[in-house]
XYZ file of C-alpha atoms in Angstrom:
314
model
C -10.384 12.318 17.701
C -12.087 10.552 14.783
C -10.876 10.382 11.190
C -12.424 9.193 7.952
C -10.544 6.436 6.115
C -11.073 5.585 2.439
C -9.591 2.554 0.658
C -9.931 2.355 -3.134
C -8.825 -0.942 -4.636
C -9.114 -2.629 -7.999
C -12.625 -3.938 -7.361
C -13.903 -2.429 -4.109
C -14.235 0.899 -2.314
C -14.257 0.788 1.492
C -14.883 3.618 3.946
C -14.694 3.708 7.739
C -14.537 5.976 10.742
C -11.653 5.134 13.060
C -10.571 6.867 16.254
C -7.084 7.728 17.495
C -6.830 4.502 19.514
C -7.349 2.420 16.382
C -10.943 1.474 17.129
C -13.023 0.939 13.996
C -16.321 2.701 14.698
C -18.232 1.872 11.512
C -17.495 0.613 8.021
C -19.050 0.110 4.586
C -17.882 -1.370 1.306
C -19.161 -1.323 -2.276
C -17.863 -2.288 -5.716
C -15.899 0.440 -7.481
C -18.427 2.200 -9.714
C -18.172 3.450 -13.272
C -18.158 7.085 -12.138
C -15.511 8.026 -9.546
C -17.454 11.083 -8.405
C -20.721 9.178 -8.010
C -18.939 6.378 -6.160
C -17.358 8.853 -3.758
C -20.561 10.775 -3.183
C -22.565 7.632 -2.521
C -20.209 6.290 0.143
C -18.687 9.338 1.762
C -21.978 11.178 2.312
C -23.103 8.681 4.953
C -19.828 8.969 6.885
C -19.012 12.680 6.669
C -20.561 13.450 10.058
C -19.633 16.451 12.220
C -16.600 15.902 14.411
C -14.251 14.432 11.815
C -10.756 15.882 12.177
C -9.071 14.563 9.016
C -9.420 12.236 6.034
C -6.910 9.627 4.895
C -7.112 7.974 1.477
C -5.527 4.715 0.339
C -5.659 4.355 -3.446
C -4.310 1.983 -6.021
C -1.451 3.692 -7.825
C 0.482 5.325 -9.193
C -0.572 8.471 -7.401
C 0.563 12.091 -7.440
C 0.492 13.525 -3.937
C 1.436 17.014 -5.154
C -1.462 17.230 -7.620
C -3.748 15.082 -5.473
C -4.535 12.797 -8.411
C -4.640 9.032 -8.849
C -3.991 6.984 -11.989
C -4.503 3.333 -11.028
C -3.032 1.054 -13.669
C -5.700 -1.583 -13.058
C -8.674 0.846 -12.815
C -8.672 2.738 -16.142
C -11.779 4.829 -15.383
C -10.021 6.398 -12.369
C -6.838 7.446 -14.195
C -5.951 11.091 -13.736
C -8.819 11.587 -11.303
C -8.440 14.569 -8.891
C -9.285 12.481 -5.853
C -8.086 14.815 -3.106
C -10.049 17.833 -4.360
C -13.145 15.658 -4.872
C -12.972 14.468 -1.257
C -12.309 18.006 -0.017
C -15.564 19.114 -1.596
C -17.433 16.313 0.172
C -15.697 16.802 3.537
C -14.831 20.511 3.668
C -12.668 22.129 6.284
C -10.449 19.179 7.266
C -7.035 18.055 5.948
C -7.064 15.276 3.346
C -4.015 13.005 2.942
C -3.359 10.567 0.095
C -1.095 7.519 -0.156
C -0.916 4.319 -2.176
C -3.077 1.399 -1.099
C -0.089 -0.827 -0.417
C 1.614 1.992 1.489
C -1.470 2.234 3.672
C -1.559 -1.535 4.072
C 2.021 -1.369 5.391
C 1.188 1.550 7.687
C -1.943 -0.171 8.983
C -0.087 -3.394 9.705
C 2.702 -1.502 11.470
C 0.207 0.528 13.547
C -2.380 -2.119 14.457
C -1.032 -5.445 13.165
C 1.290 -6.251 16.063
C 4.358 -7.187 13.999
C 6.902 -5.317 16.114
C 9.939 -3.393 14.954
C 10.353 0.147 13.693
C 10.553 -0.718 9.986
C 8.350 -2.827 7.744
C 7.835 -3.691 4.090
C 4.214 -4.404 3.197
C 3.420 -6.170 -0.070
C 0.000 -6.676 -1.621
C -0.033 -9.649 -4.008
C -3.320 -9.728 -5.863
C -4.353 -8.717 -9.391
C -1.239 -6.563 -9.309
C 1.648 -6.322 -6.870
C 2.068 -3.229 -4.704
C 4.255 -2.287 -1.791
C 4.733 0.199 0.996
C 7.448 1.052 3.489
C 7.620 2.090 7.119
C 11.105 3.315 8.019
C 12.008 4.202 11.616
C 8.352 4.374 12.580
C 7.293 6.715 9.788
C 5.599 6.093 6.442
C 8.174 6.564 3.700
C 6.324 7.690 0.588
C 9.098 9.363 -1.381
C 9.219 12.374 -3.685
C 5.985 11.697 -5.601
C 4.219 9.470 -3.089
C 5.069 6.218 -4.896
C 7.957 4.850 -2.818
C 7.749 1.134 -2.165
C 6.059 0.247 -5.470
C 7.821 -3.108 -5.514
C 5.543 -4.580 -8.181
C 7.418 -2.628 -10.835
C 10.903 -3.646 -9.830
C 12.336 -5.187 -13.010
C 13.497 -8.776 -12.536
C 13.751 -10.010 -16.133
C 15.162 -7.653 -18.768
C 13.627 -9.767 -21.534
C 10.442 -10.631 -19.680
C 6.790 -10.096 -20.478
C 5.523 -6.603 -21.261
C 3.944 -4.982 -18.209
C 0.901 -2.718 -18.183
C 3.209 0.045 -16.898
C 5.127 0.028 -20.190
C 8.262 -1.773 -19.001
C 9.208 -5.447 -19.316
C 9.839 -8.121 -16.747
C 8.351 -6.369 -13.702
C 7.651 -8.421 -10.589
C 3.936 -7.992 -11.296
C 4.301 -9.846 -14.622
C 5.430 -12.918 -12.673
C 3.706 -12.776 -9.284
C 0.406 -11.004 -10.015
C -2.575 -13.368 -10.036
C -3.519 -12.963 -13.737
C 0.156 -13.264 -14.721
C 0.470 -16.535 -12.818
C -2.621 -17.872 -14.588
C -1.335 -16.808 -18.029
C 1.975 -18.525 -17.380
C 0.282 -21.729 -16.213
C -1.975 -21.802 -19.274
C 1.045 -21.295 -21.533
C 2.691 -24.304 -19.854
C -0.305 -26.490 -20.677
C -2.510 -26.195 -17.596
C -6.156 -26.930 -18.395
C -9.405 -26.988 -16.447
C -12.143 -29.538 -17.007
C -14.774 -26.995 -15.976
C -14.883 -23.446 -14.749
C -12.889 -20.318 -15.396
C -9.082 -20.389 -15.264
C -8.422 -17.704 -12.667
C -6.209 -17.297 -9.605
C -8.675 -19.110 -7.330
C -8.810 -22.084 -9.673
C -5.015 -22.067 -9.933
C -4.684 -22.164 -6.145
C -7.243 -24.971 -5.862
C -5.361 -27.027 -8.441
C -2.054 -26.380 -6.667
C -3.534 -27.582 -3.374
C -4.508 -30.798 -5.127
C -0.891 -31.255 -6.199
C -1.149 -30.339 -9.888
C 2.402 -29.835 -11.161
C 1.952 -26.737 -13.336
C -0.079 -24.716 -10.800
C 2.456 -25.608 -8.107
C 5.235 -24.461 -10.419
C 3.401 -21.172 -10.961
C 3.373 -20.531 -7.210
C 7.041 -21.466 -6.864
C 7.928 -19.170 -9.769
C 6.012 -16.300 -8.159
C 7.678 -17.014 -4.809
C 11.136 -16.943 -6.405
C 10.413 -13.570 -7.991
C 8.992 -12.135 -4.768
C 11.977 -13.408 -2.789
C 14.393 -11.693 -5.157
C 12.529 -8.390 -4.881
C 12.248 -8.663 -1.083
C 15.931 -9.457 -0.556
C 16.947 -6.638 -2.903
C 14.774 -4.201 -0.948
C 16.056 -5.436 2.410
C 19.643 -5.170 1.174
C 19.167 -1.462 0.484
C 16.935 -0.482 3.415
C 17.945 -2.953 6.161
C 14.366 -3.895 7.038
C 13.462 -6.977 9.055
C 9.675 -7.378 8.850
C 7.803 -8.216 5.659
C 4.006 -8.497 5.680
C 2.059 -9.995 2.777
C -1.565 -9.227 1.946
C -3.865 -9.576 -1.038
C -5.718 -12.436 -2.664
C -2.686 -14.396 -3.891
C -0.930 -14.024 -0.536
C -4.109 -15.308 1.148
C -3.354 -18.761 -0.278
C -1.123 -19.268 2.752
C 1.687 -21.780 2.544
C 1.158 -22.321 -1.173
C 3.059 -19.051 -1.510
C 4.630 -18.507 1.913
C 6.476 -21.828 2.182
C 8.391 -21.547 -1.125
C 8.842 -17.808 -0.500
C 10.602 -18.370 2.813
C 12.779 -21.065 1.249
C 13.727 -18.771 -1.625
C 14.502 -15.847 0.702
C 16.800 -18.059 2.754
C 18.616 -19.109 -0.424
C 19.094 -15.499 -1.547
C 19.873 -13.826 1.785
C 23.655 -13.841 1.629
C 24.562 -10.957 3.928
C 24.337 -11.689 7.666
C 21.910 -8.816 8.303
C 19.442 -10.363 5.846
C 19.218 -13.748 7.529
C 16.618 -12.798 10.126
C 14.023 -11.470 7.690
C 10.555 -12.191 9.080
C 7.781 -12.912 6.579
C 4.223 -12.832 7.934
C 0.718 -12.801 6.488
C -1.437 -9.779 7.184
C -3.220 -9.793 10.529
C -5.711 -7.084 9.529
C -6.766 -8.743 6.265
C -9.059 -6.555 4.134
C -9.058 -3.740 6.695
C -5.296 -3.114 6.647
C -5.663 -0.338 4.068
C -8.402 1.361 6.079
C -6.331 1.340 9.256
C -3.377 2.659 7.278
C -5.463 5.456 5.776
C -6.625 6.373 9.277
C -3.032 6.359 10.528
C -2.057 8.564 7.584
C -4.727 11.088 8.574
C -3.690 11.016 12.234
C -0.011 11.375 11.308
C -0.808 14.392 9.102
C -2.504 16.156 12.010
C 0.434 15.578 14.353
C -1.223 12.838 16.358
C 1.408 10.375 17.665
C 1.000 6.791 16.483
C 1.649 4.031 18.991
C 1.996 0.582 17.387
C -0.019 -2.289 18.798
C 1.844 -4.717 21.018
C 3.946 -7.276 19.200
C 1.860 -10.416 18.767
C 5.075 -12.417 18.193
C 4.212 -14.136 14.925
C 6.447 -17.047 15.793
C 7.798 -19.313 13.122
C 7.715 -16.630 10.461
C 11.429 -16.098 10.010
C 12.507 -16.894 6.487
C 15.105 -19.367 7.723
C 12.607 -21.473 9.689
């Protein structure tokens, strides 16, 4: 059984064929184009071979699984786009399933990432902040398909305006551009180059006080959102992906410290925080798992790789 997996992010569009054992058969990736339909046609045509049994789509959100549309906050030209029907025209005769990109990241990590456990919170920390949930071995997408969207949990009632229309969302503190804006407002300057998240991370690694403070501030906000989520849902495993999370201990070390400080209830004290093991392909594997799940194919998680030393209290 082979499925087609699509992953639409803020800057790239990836497509792959993956079989029921989790083997990635082939893959391609291109920048997200100006025209959604042209972008889809250009990539999907080469992969829509006979024998596909289903299609799974991971898309930046919010999404509407009932209407089959996507309205990515950070990709204006894709807002309101009827993605499911567009894919159905390109790959006729097979079921097409849609979920958020961070939801698929969580599902992919649970299925093939080897983190263990029946429940998992996946968080993508990049340009924006997204999230997805696996509860009791099943993707939990909610009424509209947007469950787990942790980036728009409000942490500061008087905080910065968010692109979603609210104020003080997690994304306004922990998203890469938000971290850079905060650092610049505190007086951070660059001798040369563009002040972006990569430059901020490089400066933090060199010990610059303001960039380090930006990472600690983001970690504090993430820790609050994670502990709040774990308090409600009793999860144990948290997996971080995305460009900001890829900075490693710049974010993970203060994050684990902050989680330990906030985890008051006994059942919160064994939260495990791990970086993604599937990296950029987590969303593709999650989209494939979504397609397999929709067709009734049982999903067997990969063996626990025992990411030792990842507990928040270590």
